[in-house]
Each structure stands twice: as structure tokens, then as C-alpha cells.
């Protein structure tokens, strides 16, 4: 599978402050890549470097074409929303899209408006738009020409739950059709639903680059047992070497590679009836915080 985006040994200094340290990663066709890190980790600087808006050292290629500062080869095949959408207040939303769309993509504007549920205000001047309306217009502007690569910085900013859901469905359908996405977001629960791959940054360094599934599978898992005798179940599991979490529930933490089969055996051998087993979903936020803490 070919890389739509290749970033190799990216280094960026602001005067004496080095903000990116040999950042290297690839984004492959049709993949949704989540760029995660605290404020100041370097996410926006990476995105601006990819677009040729920031001068940095290293090698960036989009569809095999090298990106240079202020002369970005391959950027014609990129759509982007970085920080805030660039909107002209006295133009309508539809005028923005018509201005950006190539001739072959003008026919698809109506569907994009429908997908993002913008029909009720798309013919109004943008100066009257709310934050959420402006954000959806910025996203539509990034998507209007069906680019090979879409870069979105905090795309859920200002969106209500329905608009967030609509955007998620649109991103998933575009990715399935072959569009590659690089998305930065503080709303990790949304990235967990979207991203195929994850890049975790801390202070300008990549601390983990992997798939979402692998990242979550390697985290600690919590299992809750509902039994006929919870007090006895706790004693049995603790004596068997399992870590029990505090509280009234029989909740154990499994380490990497551990399954629940042995815990079930220990309880059933001692005639403790297991009424239910609930495995808590791994939480991306907890995993990321643990990674950043080292």
C-alpha cells in the first residue's frame, strides 16, 4: 500500500526552542490517522509544515512530490482546515464552495451541503454564521474538490452532537472511497471511533506510532464479575494473584497477555456462581495519558 503522505526526520526550531524532534511517519491511502498530543506538542506545526506554511528541516512528500516552504508540490491534491476556517464575511457559504470548486466538482457541492446538513443557511452571508456553522463550512471547503489527502485540525470544534455524528459518517465514507485523513483532535473519544492509525506526540517527539487496535489492545483491561458471593469472589481472586480495584464491585485489572479464563476457573472450582462478566472498553484517553507519563 503506497503512502499518500511521507514525513521523514522533520525538525523545527523557533529561535532557540526546538519544537519538533526528527518526526517521522507515513499516511497510507484510505487510512484515517489520528495525531494526538497535549497543547504545544507540535501537532499544528506538523500540519503547517506539510502544507508548506512553516519552514522546517526534513523531507515531506505528498503523492511522491516534495513539499518545500512556500512552494508545496502535491498540495493541489490536499484539502485542509488548520485552526480557523478562512472565510469572507460578505460571501455566502455556497459562494465560498463555488469559488473553490474545480469545474468537475461543482456538481458535487449539493451533496456535500446535504451530507453536512448546511442547506438551511448555505445561501446566507458567512458574517451571520455561528461558530458551528463556520466550522462546517471550513470542513466543506477542505472536502469540496475530493482531495487525496485531507488535514483537519480540531474539526469537531463548535459542533453539536448531531453535527459531530454527521461529520464522522462523512469522513468514514470518504476514507472508504480512498481519501486519506490526518486529524488532530482533543476529543479522543471521537478519534477512537474514527482513526485506523494513531501517532502520539509529546514535546515534539513521537512516543508511539501504531494502529488504533494495537494501541488499545496493549493497554490494561478491566473485567467486572457479578457473582453469587462477591465477597468470597474477591478473596479467591486476590489469593490467585489478581489485582482487584477498590469498590463494591468485583473488578480485576488484566495485564498484557492475560485473559479471563483462569479467573473464571478459580471461581467455578470453588463453587462461586458467575452471573455475568463485563469487560470495560479500553479508553484511548487513559492509554494516551499513560504513554505521555512514560
PDB file of C-alpha atoms in Angstrom:
ATOM      1  CA  UNK A   1       0.000   0.000   0.000  1.00  0.00           C
ATOM      2  CA  UNK A   2       1.584   3.297  -1.154  1.00  0.00           C
ATOM      3  CA  UNK A   3       1.986   6.282   1.173  1.00  0.00           C
ATOM      4  CA  UNK A   4      -0.026   9.351   0.216  1.00  0.00           C
ATOM      5  CA  UNK A   5       1.972  11.347   2.788  1.00  0.00           C
ATOM      6  CA  UNK A   6       5.552  10.710   3.882  1.00  0.00           C
ATOM      7  CA  UNK A   7       7.177  12.758   6.665  1.00  0.00           C
ATOM      8  CA  UNK A   8      10.827  11.980   7.374  1.00  0.00           C
ATOM      9  CA  UNK A   9      13.024  13.425  10.146  1.00  0.00           C
ATOM     10  CA  UNK A  10      11.046  16.645  10.496  1.00  0.00           C
ATOM     11  CA  UNK A  11      12.802  19.204  12.700  1.00  0.00           C
ATOM     12  CA  UNK A  12      11.529  22.653  13.592  1.00  0.00           C
ATOM     13  CA  UNK A  13      13.051  25.379  15.763  1.00  0.00           C
ATOM     14  CA  UNK A  14      11.502  28.650  16.851  1.00  0.00           C
ATOM     15  CA  UNK A  15      14.684  30.588  17.629  1.00  0.00           C
ATOM     16  CA  UNK A  16      16.453  28.529  20.312  1.00  0.00           C
ATOM     17  CA  UNK A  17      13.378  26.407  21.105  1.00  0.00           C
ATOM     18  CA  UNK A  18      13.239  23.091  19.241  1.00  0.00           C
ATOM     19  CA  UNK A  19       9.580  22.115  18.884  1.00  0.00           C
ATOM     20  CA  UNK A  20       9.881  19.095  16.553  1.00  0.00           C
ATOM     21  CA  UNK A  21      12.492  16.354  17.017  1.00  0.00           C
ATOM     22  CA  UNK A  22      13.026  14.066  13.986  1.00  0.00           C
ATOM     23  CA  UNK A  23       9.331  13.403  13.454  1.00  0.00           C
ATOM     24  CA  UNK A  24       8.841  10.520  11.008  1.00  0.00           C
ATOM     25  CA  UNK A  25       5.592   8.862   9.881  1.00  0.00           C
ATOM     26  CA  UNK A  26       3.607   7.803   6.813  1.00  0.00           C
ATOM     27  CA  UNK A  27      -0.095   8.028   5.950  1.00  0.00           C
ATOM     28  CA  UNK A  28      -1.352   5.382   3.556  1.00  0.00           C
ATOM     29  CA  UNK A  29      -4.221   5.611   1.074  1.00  0.00           C
ATOM     30  CA  UNK A  30      -7.682   5.396   2.629  1.00  0.00           C
ATOM     31  CA  UNK A  31      -6.426   5.459   6.231  1.00  0.00           C
ATOM     32  CA  UNK A  32      -7.628   7.819   8.950  1.00  0.00           C
ATOM     33  CA  UNK A  33      -4.636   8.850  11.053  1.00  0.00           C
ATOM     34  CA  UNK A  34      -5.115  10.478  14.452  1.00  0.00           C
ATOM     35  CA  UNK A  35      -2.469  12.963  15.597  1.00  0.00           C
ATOM     36  CA  UNK A  36      -2.660  13.135  19.395  1.00  0.00           C
ATOM     37  CA  UNK A  37      -0.825  15.198  21.971  1.00  0.00           C
ATOM     38  CA  UNK A  38      -1.190  17.936  24.573  1.00  0.00           C
ATOM     39  CA  UNK A  39      -1.230  21.635  23.717  1.00  0.00           C
ATOM     40  CA  UNK A  40       2.229  22.584  22.486  1.00  0.00           C
ATOM     41  CA  UNK A  41       3.145  19.019  21.492  1.00  0.00           C
ATOM     42  CA  UNK A  42       3.723  20.118  17.884  1.00  0.00           C
ATOM     43  CA  UNK A  43       0.573  18.890  16.114  1.00  0.00           C
ATOM     44  CA  UNK A  44      -0.328  22.145  14.343  1.00  0.00           C
ATOM     45  CA  UNK A  45       3.319  22.821  13.452  1.00  0.00           C
ATOM     46  CA  UNK A  46       3.492  19.403  11.735  1.00  0.00           C
ATOM     47  CA  UNK A  47       0.305  20.125   9.782  1.00  0.00           C
ATOM     48  CA  UNK A  48       1.523  23.568   8.686  1.00  0.00           C
ATOM     49  CA  UNK A  49       4.872  22.076   7.633  1.00  0.00           C
ATOM     50  CA  UNK A  50       3.061  19.500   5.475  1.00  0.00           C
ATOM     51  CA  UNK A  51       1.231  22.334   3.725  1.00  0.00           C
ATOM     52  CA  UNK A  52       4.438  24.313   3.174  1.00  0.00           C
ATOM     53  CA  UNK A  53       3.289  27.086   5.519  1.00  0.00           C
ATOM     54  CA  UNK A  54       6.138  26.634   8.002  1.00  0.00           C
ATOM     55  CA  UNK A  55       9.835  26.403   7.189  1.00  0.00           C
ATOM     56  CA  UNK A  56      11.320  23.253   8.699  1.00  0.00           C
ATOM     57  CA  UNK A  57      14.065  20.716   8.091  1.00  0.00           C
ATOM     58  CA  UNK A  58      13.447  17.185   6.908  1.00  0.00           C
ATOM     59  CA  UNK A  59      11.647  15.638   3.943  1.00  0.00           C
ATOM     60  CA  UNK A  60       7.908  15.796   3.256  1.00  0.00           C
ATOM     61  CA  UNK A  61       6.317  14.177   0.214  1.00  0.00           C
ATOM     62  CA  UNK A  62       2.695  14.136  -0.919  1.00  0.00           C
ATOM     63  CA  UNK A  63       1.976  11.529  -3.589  1.00  0.00           C
ATOM     64  CA  UNK A  64       5.717  11.391  -4.223  1.00  0.00           C
ATOM     65  CA  UNK A  65       6.101  15.167  -4.739  1.00  0.00           C
ATOM     66  CA  UNK A  66       8.393  17.041  -2.353  1.00  0.00           C
ATOM     67  CA  UNK A  67       6.923  19.848  -0.265  1.00  0.00           C
ATOM     68  CA  UNK A  68       9.049  22.986   0.174  1.00  0.00           C
ATOM     69  CA  UNK A  69       8.319  26.087   2.208  1.00  0.00           C
ATOM     70  CA  UNK A  70       6.069  28.412   0.155  1.00  0.00           C
ATOM     71  CA  UNK A  71       6.383  26.048  -2.804  1.00  0.00           C
ATOM     72  CA  UNK A  72       4.438  22.933  -1.902  1.00  0.00           C
ATOM     73  CA  UNK A  73       4.430  20.260  -4.577  1.00  0.00           C
ATOM     74  CA  UNK A  74       1.461  17.937  -4.245  1.00  0.00           C
ATOM     75  CA  UNK A  75      -0.617  20.387  -2.208  1.00  0.00           C
ATOM     76  CA  UNK A  76      -3.089  20.700  -5.093  1.00  0.00           C
ATOM     77  CA  UNK A  77      -4.304  17.246  -4.027  1.00  0.00           C
ATOM     78  CA  UNK A  78      -4.725  18.298  -0.364  1.00  0.00           C
ATOM     79  CA  UNK A  79      -7.692  19.789   1.475  1.00  0.00           C
ATOM     80  CA  UNK A  80      -7.099  21.367   4.871  1.00  0.00           C
ATOM     81  CA  UNK A  81      -8.677  23.099   7.824  1.00  0.00           C
ATOM     82  CA  UNK A  82      -5.995  24.433  10.169  1.00  0.00           C
ATOM     83  CA  UNK A  83      -7.017  26.276  13.346  1.00  0.00           C
ATOM     84  CA  UNK A  84      -9.800  28.526  11.937  1.00  0.00           C
ATOM     85  CA  UNK A  85     -11.523  28.466   8.528  1.00  0.00           C
ATOM     86  CA  UNK A  86     -10.561  31.322   6.205  1.00  0.00           C
ATOM     87  CA  UNK A  87     -13.959  32.847   5.462  1.00  0.00           C
ATOM     88  CA  UNK A  88     -15.007  36.032   3.661  1.00  0.00           C
ATOM     89  CA  UNK A  89     -17.814  37.567   5.780  1.00  0.00           C
ATOM     90  CA  UNK A  90     -19.794  39.064   2.878  1.00  0.00           C
ATOM     91  CA  UNK A  91     -19.883  35.908   0.767  1.00  0.00           C
ATOM     92  CA  UNK A  92     -22.461  33.182   1.282  1.00  0.00           C
ATOM     93  CA  UNK A  93     -21.418  29.660   2.153  1.00  0.00           C
ATOM     94  CA  UNK A  94     -22.332  28.451  -1.319  1.00  0.00           C
ATOM     95  CA  UNK A  95     -20.286  31.235  -2.927  1.00  0.00           C
ATOM     96  CA  UNK A  96     -17.265  30.045  -0.933  1.00  0.00           C
ATOM     97  CA  UNK A  97     -17.713  26.497  -2.222  1.00  0.00           C
ATOM     98  CA  UNK A  98     -18.329  27.601  -5.817  1.00  0.00           C
ATOM     99  CA  UNK A  99     -15.231  29.797  -5.689  1.00  0.00           C
ATOM    100  CA  UNK A 100     -13.029  26.880  -4.584  1.00  0.00           C
ATOM    101  CA  UNK A 101     -14.558  24.013  -6.557  1.00  0.00           C
ATOM    102  CA  UNK A 102     -12.995  22.961  -9.838  1.00  0.00           C
ATOM    103  CA  UNK A 103     -15.382  22.628 -12.780  1.00  0.00           C
ATOM    104  CA  UNK A 104     -15.602  18.843 -12.426  1.00  0.00           C
ATOM    105  CA  UNK A 105     -16.527  19.122  -8.730  1.00  0.00           C
ATOM    106  CA  UNK A 106     -19.198  21.841  -8.882  1.00  0.00           C
ATOM    107  CA  UNK A 107     -21.920  19.241  -9.410  1.00  0.00           C
ATOM    108  CA  UNK A 108     -20.987  17.571  -6.105  1.00  0.00           C
ATOM    109  CA  UNK A 109     -21.470  20.711  -3.995  1.00  0.00           C
ATOM    110  CA  UNK A 110     -25.160  19.993  -3.365  1.00  0.00           C
ATOM    111  CA  UNK A 111     -24.409  16.547  -1.942  1.00  0.00           C
ATOM    112  CA  UNK A 112     -21.699  17.943   0.323  1.00  0.00           C
ATOM    113  CA  UNK A 113     -24.149  20.565   1.625  1.00  0.00           C
ATOM    114  CA  UNK A 114     -26.684  17.800   2.258  1.00  0.00           C
ATOM    115  CA  UNK A 115     -24.146  15.499   3.965  1.00  0.00           C
ATOM    116  CA  UNK A 116     -23.181  18.245   6.425  1.00  0.00           C
ATOM    117  CA  UNK A 117     -26.786  19.485   6.796  1.00  0.00           C
ATOM    118  CA  UNK A 118     -25.945  23.049   5.741  1.00  0.00           C
ATOM    119  CA  UNK A 119     -28.927  23.700   3.449  1.00  0.00           C
ATOM    120  CA  UNK A 120     -30.729  25.957   5.941  1.00  0.00           C
ATOM    121  CA  UNK A 121     -28.036  28.636   5.916  1.00  0.00           C
ATOM    122  CA  UNK A 122     -25.737  27.939   2.960  1.00  0.00           C
ATOM    123  CA  UNK A 123     -27.215  30.891   0.980  1.00  0.00           C
ATOM    124  CA  UNK A 124     -26.753  33.348   3.860  1.00  0.00           C
ATOM    125  CA  UNK A 125     -23.709  35.586   4.271  1.00  0.00           C
ATOM    126  CA  UNK A 126     -20.990  33.990   6.370  1.00  0.00           C
ATOM    127  CA  UNK A 127     -20.768  37.018   8.698  1.00  0.00           C
ATOM    128  CA  UNK A 128     -24.013  35.772  10.295  1.00  0.00           C
ATOM    129  CA  UNK A 129     -22.774  32.217  10.891  1.00  0.00           C
ATOM    130  CA  UNK A 130     -22.363  30.717  14.340  1.00  0.00           C
ATOM    131  CA  UNK A 131     -19.113  29.002  15.337  1.00  0.00           C
ATOM    132  CA  UNK A 132     -20.506  25.602  14.371  1.00  0.00           C
ATOM    133  CA  UNK A 133     -21.756  26.877  11.004  1.00  0.00           C
ATOM    134  CA  UNK A 134     -18.361  28.405  10.223  1.00  0.00           C
ATOM    135  CA  UNK A 135     -16.647  25.177  11.203  1.00  0.00           C
ATOM    136  CA  UNK A 136     -18.838  23.084   8.899  1.00  0.00           C
ATOM    137  CA  UNK A 137     -18.222  25.499   6.042  1.00  0.00           C
ATOM    138  CA  UNK A 138     -14.460  25.223   6.630  1.00  0.00           C
ATOM    139  CA  UNK A 139     -14.707  21.429   6.533  1.00  0.00           C
ATOM    140  CA  UNK A 140     -16.808  21.561   3.364  1.00  0.00           C
ATOM    141  CA  UNK A 141     -14.182  23.828   1.765  1.00  0.00           C
ATOM    142  CA  UNK A 142     -11.492  21.269   2.626  1.00  0.00           C
ATOM    143  CA  UNK A 143     -13.514  18.430   1.074  1.00  0.00           C
ATOM    144  CA  UNK A 144     -15.105  20.114  -1.938  1.00  0.00           C
ATOM    145  CA  UNK A 145     -12.521  19.006  -4.531  1.00  0.00           C
ATOM    146  CA  UNK A 146     -12.309  15.381  -3.330  1.00  0.00           C
ATOM    147  CA  UNK A 147      -8.606  15.662  -2.396  1.00  0.00           C
ATOM    148  CA  UNK A 148      -6.361  12.609  -1.935  1.00  0.00           C
ATOM    149  CA  UNK A 149      -5.274  13.899   1.494  1.00  0.00           C
ATOM    150  CA  UNK A 150      -7.380  15.875   3.986  1.00  0.00           C
ATOM    151  CA  UNK A 151      -5.744  17.557   7.003  1.00  0.00           C
ATOM    152  CA  UNK A 152      -8.127  18.603   9.770  1.00  0.00           C
ATOM    153  CA  UNK A 153      -7.032  20.431  12.931  1.00  0.00           C
ATOM    154  CA  UNK A 154      -9.694  20.121  15.673  1.00  0.00           C
ATOM    155  CA  UNK A 155     -12.545  19.551  13.180  1.00  0.00           C
ATOM    156  CA  UNK A 156     -15.182  18.941  15.905  1.00  0.00           C
ATOM    157  CA  UNK A 157     -14.610  22.397  17.416  1.00  0.00           C
ATOM    158  CA  UNK A 158     -18.003  24.093  17.913  1.00  0.00           C
ATOM    159  CA  UNK A 159     -20.049  21.176  16.554  1.00  0.00           C
ATOM    160  CA  UNK A 160     -23.078  19.834  18.417  1.00  0.00           C
ATOM    161  CA  UNK A 161     -23.556  16.046  18.831  1.00  0.00           C
ATOM    162  CA  UNK A 162     -25.615  15.663  15.634  1.00  0.00           C
ATOM    163  CA  UNK A 163     -23.129  17.654  13.562  1.00  0.00           C
ATOM    164  CA  UNK A 164     -20.262  15.621  15.057  1.00  0.00           C
ATOM    165  CA  UNK A 165     -22.040  12.405  14.074  1.00  0.00           C
ATOM    166  CA  UNK A 166     -22.692  13.696  10.537  1.00  0.00           C
ATOM    167  CA  UNK A 167     -19.034  14.666  10.127  1.00  0.00           C
ATOM    168  CA  UNK A 168     -17.865  11.286  11.423  1.00  0.00           C
ATOM    169  CA  UNK A 169     -20.050   9.461   8.891  1.00  0.00           C
ATOM    170  CA  UNK A 170     -18.791  11.676   6.065  1.00  0.00           C
ATOM    171  CA  UNK A 171     -15.132  11.106   6.994  1.00  0.00           C
ATOM    172  CA  UNK A 172     -15.656   7.338   7.214  1.00  0.00           C
ATOM    173  CA  UNK A 173     -17.387   7.206   3.825  1.00  0.00           C
ATOM    174  CA  UNK A 174     -14.690   9.347   2.147  1.00  0.00           C
ATOM    175  CA  UNK A 175     -11.941   7.178   3.667  1.00  0.00           C
ATOM    176  CA  UNK A 176     -13.681   4.048   2.418  1.00  0.00           C
ATOM    177  CA  UNK A 177     -13.630   5.610  -1.066  1.00  0.00           C
ATOM    178  CA  UNK A 178      -9.849   6.129  -0.799  1.00  0.00           C
ATOM    179  CA  UNK A 179      -9.316   9.552   0.798  1.00  0.00           C
ATOM    180  CA  UNK A 180      -6.544   9.732   3.412  1.00  0.00           C
ATOM    181  CA  UNK A 181      -7.156  11.799   6.565  1.00  0.00           C
ATOM    182  CA  UNK A 182      -4.742  13.278   9.092  1.00  0.00           C
ATOM    183  CA  UNK A 183      -6.810  14.526  12.034  1.00  0.00           C
ATOM    184  CA  UNK A 184      -5.788  16.292  15.219  1.00  0.00           C
ATOM    185  CA  UNK A 185      -8.388  16.431  17.978  1.00  0.00           C
ATOM    186  CA  UNK A 186      -8.588  16.808  21.740  1.00  0.00           C
ATOM    187  CA  UNK A 187     -11.864  14.847  21.661  1.00  0.00           C
ATOM    188  CA  UNK A 188     -10.199  11.458  21.963  1.00  0.00           C
ATOM    189  CA  UNK A 189     -13.495   9.579  22.217  1.00  0.00           C
ATOM    190  CA  UNK A 190     -14.245  10.719  18.652  1.00  0.00           C
ATOM    191  CA  UNK A 191     -10.792   9.771  17.377  1.00  0.00           C
ATOM    192  CA  UNK A 192     -11.277   6.349  18.945  1.00  0.00           C
ATOM    193  CA  UNK A 193     -14.351   5.888  16.729  1.00  0.00           C
ATOM    194  CA  UNK A 194     -12.604   7.211  13.609  1.00  0.00           C
ATOM    195  CA  UNK A 195      -8.889   6.541  13.433  1.00  0.00           C
ATOM    196  CA  UNK A 196      -7.244   3.473  11.901  1.00  0.00           C
ATOM    197  CA  UNK A 197      -3.763   4.638  12.902  1.00  0.00           C
ATOM    198  CA  UNK A 198      -2.502   6.748  15.794  1.00  0.00           C
ATOM    199  CA  UNK A 199       0.540   8.995  16.248  1.00  0.00           C
ATOM    200  CA  UNK A 200       1.085  10.107  19.852  1.00  0.00           C
ATOM    201  CA  UNK A 201       3.264  13.192  20.341  1.00  0.00           C
ATOM    202  CA  UNK A 202       4.885  14.542  23.460  1.00  0.00           C
ATOM    203  CA  UNK A 203       7.010  17.702  23.413  1.00  0.00           C
ATOM    204  CA  UNK A 204       7.660  17.405  19.685  1.00  0.00           C
ATOM    205  CA  UNK A 205       8.622  13.721  19.732  1.00  0.00           C
ATOM    206  CA  UNK A 206       6.641  10.703  18.584  1.00  0.00           C
ATOM    207  CA  UNK A 207       6.221   8.412  21.585  1.00  0.00           C
ATOM    208  CA  UNK A 208       4.050   5.845  19.770  1.00  0.00           C
ATOM    209  CA  UNK A 209       3.040   5.273  16.156  1.00  0.00           C
ATOM    210  CA  UNK A 210       0.767   2.285  15.660  1.00  0.00           C
ATOM    211  CA  UNK A 211      -2.763   1.193  14.764  1.00  0.00           C
ATOM    212  CA  UNK A 212      -5.664   2.145  16.987  1.00  0.00           C
ATOM    213  CA  UNK A 213      -6.458  -1.516  17.622  1.00  0.00           C
ATOM    214  CA  UNK A 214      -2.917  -2.361  18.682  1.00  0.00           C
ATOM    215  CA  UNK A 215      -2.667   0.690  20.938  1.00  0.00           C
ATOM    216  CA  UNK A 216      -5.862  -0.203  22.784  1.00  0.00           C
ATOM    217  CA  UNK A 217      -5.148  -3.932  22.957  1.00  0.00           C
ATOM    218  CA  UNK A 218      -1.855  -3.331  24.758  1.00  0.00           C
ATOM    219  CA  UNK A 219      -3.457  -1.257  27.475  1.00  0.00           C
ATOM    220  CA  UNK A 220      -4.695  -2.616  30.774  1.00  0.00           C
ATOM    221  CA  UNK A 221      -8.137  -4.219  30.601  1.00  0.00           C
ATOM    222  CA  UNK A 222     -10.703  -4.194  33.372  1.00  0.00           C
ATOM    223  CA  UNK A 223     -13.168  -7.023  33.913  1.00  0.00           C
ATOM    224  CA  UNK A 224     -16.165  -6.907  36.255  1.00  0.00           C
ATOM    225  CA  UNK A 225     -17.597 -10.158  37.644  1.00  0.00           C
ATOM    226  CA  UNK A 226     -21.117 -10.338  39.027  1.00  0.00           C
ATOM    227  CA  UNK A 227     -21.293 -13.432  41.244  1.00  0.00           C
ATOM    228  CA  UNK A 228     -23.419 -15.209  43.808  1.00  0.00           C
ATOM    229  CA  UNK A 229     -20.927 -14.212  46.523  1.00  0.00           C
ATOM    230  CA  UNK A 230     -18.900 -11.123  45.664  1.00  0.00           C
ATOM    231  CA  UNK A 231     -17.029 -11.045  48.964  1.00  0.00           C
ATOM    232  CA  UNK A 232     -15.790 -14.603  48.526  1.00  0.00           C
ATOM    233  CA  UNK A 233     -15.032 -13.998  44.856  1.00  0.00           C
ATOM    234  CA  UNK A 234     -12.766 -11.077  45.806  1.00  0.00           C
ATOM    235  CA  UNK A 235     -10.863 -13.213  48.303  1.00  0.00           C
ATOM    236  CA  UNK A 236     -10.380 -16.031  45.788  1.00  0.00           C
ATOM    237  CA  UNK A 237      -9.152 -13.742  43.013  1.00  0.00           C
ATOM    238  CA  UNK A 238      -6.851 -11.784  45.291  1.00  0.00           C
ATOM    239  CA  UNK A 239      -5.332 -15.024  46.615  1.00  0.00           C
ATOM    240  CA  UNK A 240      -4.807 -16.109  42.996  1.00  0.00           C
ATOM    241  CA  UNK A 241      -2.650 -13.046  42.314  1.00  0.00           C
ATOM    242  CA  UNK A 242      -5.160 -10.786  40.543  1.00  0.00           C
ATOM    243  CA  UNK A 243      -5.179  -7.056  41.181  1.00  0.00           C
ATOM    244  CA  UNK A 244      -8.596  -6.000  42.481  1.00  0.00           C
ATOM    245  CA  UNK A 245      -9.690  -2.404  42.155  1.00  0.00           C
ATOM    246  CA  UNK A 246     -11.247  -0.649  45.134  1.00  0.00           C
ATOM    247  CA  UNK A 247     -15.019  -0.533  45.373  1.00  0.00           C
ATOM    248  CA  UNK A 248     -18.000  -2.774  45.896  1.00  0.00           C
ATOM    249  CA  UNK A 249     -17.711  -4.489  42.503  1.00  0.00           C
ATOM    250  CA  UNK A 250     -15.531  -7.491  41.777  1.00  0.00           C
ATOM    251  CA  UNK A 251     -13.302  -5.674  39.295  1.00  0.00           C
ATOM    252  CA  UNK A 252      -9.902  -7.007  38.265  1.00  0.00           C
ATOM    253  CA  UNK A 253      -7.217  -5.454  36.079  1.00  0.00           C
ATOM    254  CA  UNK A 254      -5.656  -7.754  33.480  1.00  0.00           C
ATOM    255  CA  UNK A 255      -2.084  -7.224  32.401  1.00  0.00           C
ATOM    256  CA  UNK A 256      -0.888  -7.514  28.808  1.00  0.00           C
ATOM    257  CA  UNK A 257      -1.358 -11.077  27.563  1.00  0.00           C
ATOM    258  CA  UNK A 258      -3.681 -12.105  30.407  1.00  0.00           C
ATOM    259  CA  UNK A 259      -7.137 -13.485  29.704  1.00  0.00           C
ATOM    260  CA  UNK A 260     -10.125 -14.089  31.952  1.00  0.00           C
ATOM    261  CA  UNK A 261     -10.189 -17.880  31.530  1.00  0.00           C
ATOM    262  CA  UNK A 262      -8.004 -18.628  34.566  1.00  0.00           C
ATOM    263  CA  UNK A 263     -10.008 -16.242  36.777  1.00  0.00           C
ATOM    264  CA  UNK A 264     -13.226 -17.980  35.730  1.00  0.00           C
ATOM    265  CA  UNK A 265     -11.688 -21.384  36.568  1.00  0.00           C
ATOM    266  CA  UNK A 266     -10.611 -20.210  40.030  1.00  0.00           C
ATOM    267  CA  UNK A 267     -14.142 -19.078  40.872  1.00  0.00           C
ATOM    268  CA  UNK A 268     -16.019 -22.066  39.443  1.00  0.00           C
ATOM    269  CA  UNK A 269     -13.685 -24.551  41.162  1.00  0.00           C
ATOM    270  CA  UNK A 270     -14.695 -23.041  44.484  1.00  0.00           C
ATOM    271  CA  UNK A 271     -18.408 -23.134  43.615  1.00  0.00           C
ATOM    272  CA  UNK A 272     -18.835 -19.371  43.151  1.00  0.00           C
ATOM    273  CA  UNK A 273     -21.596 -18.877  40.565  1.00  0.00           C
ATOM    274  CA  UNK A 274     -20.690 -16.295  37.886  1.00  0.00           C
ATOM    275  CA  UNK A 275     -23.867 -14.439  36.927  1.00  0.00           C
ATOM    276  CA  UNK A 276     -22.305 -12.001  34.446  1.00  0.00           C
ATOM    277  CA  UNK A 277     -18.937 -10.842  33.073  1.00  0.00           C
ATOM    278  CA  UNK A 278     -18.484  -7.298  31.759  1.00  0.00           C
ATOM    279  CA  UNK A 279     -15.258  -6.224  30.060  1.00  0.00           C
ATOM    280  CA  UNK A 280     -14.820  -2.473  30.137  1.00  0.00           C
ATOM    281  CA  UNK A 281     -13.814  -0.919  26.819  1.00  0.00           C
ATOM    282  CA  UNK A 282     -10.300   0.417  26.708  1.00  0.00           C
ATOM    283  CA  UNK A 283     -10.234   4.191  26.948  1.00  0.00           C
ATOM    284  CA  UNK A 284      -7.969   5.992  24.472  1.00  0.00           C
ATOM    285  CA  UNK A 285      -7.598   8.946  26.817  1.00  0.00           C
ATOM    286  CA  UNK A 286      -6.180   6.766  29.615  1.00  0.00           C
ATOM    287  CA  UNK A 287      -3.848   4.979  27.213  1.00  0.00           C
ATOM    288  CA  UNK A 288      -2.507   8.273  25.834  1.00  0.00           C
ATOM    289  CA  UNK A 289      -2.027   9.779  29.287  1.00  0.00           C
ATOM    290  CA  UNK A 290      -0.102   6.680  30.383  1.00  0.00           C
ATOM    291  CA  UNK A 291       2.125   6.927  27.301  1.00  0.00           C
ATOM    292  CA  UNK A 292       2.874  10.592  27.845  1.00  0.00           C
ATOM    293  CA  UNK A 293       3.647   9.953  31.511  1.00  0.00           C
ATOM    294  CA  UNK A 294       6.238   7.465  30.287  1.00  0.00           C
TER     295      UNK A 294
END
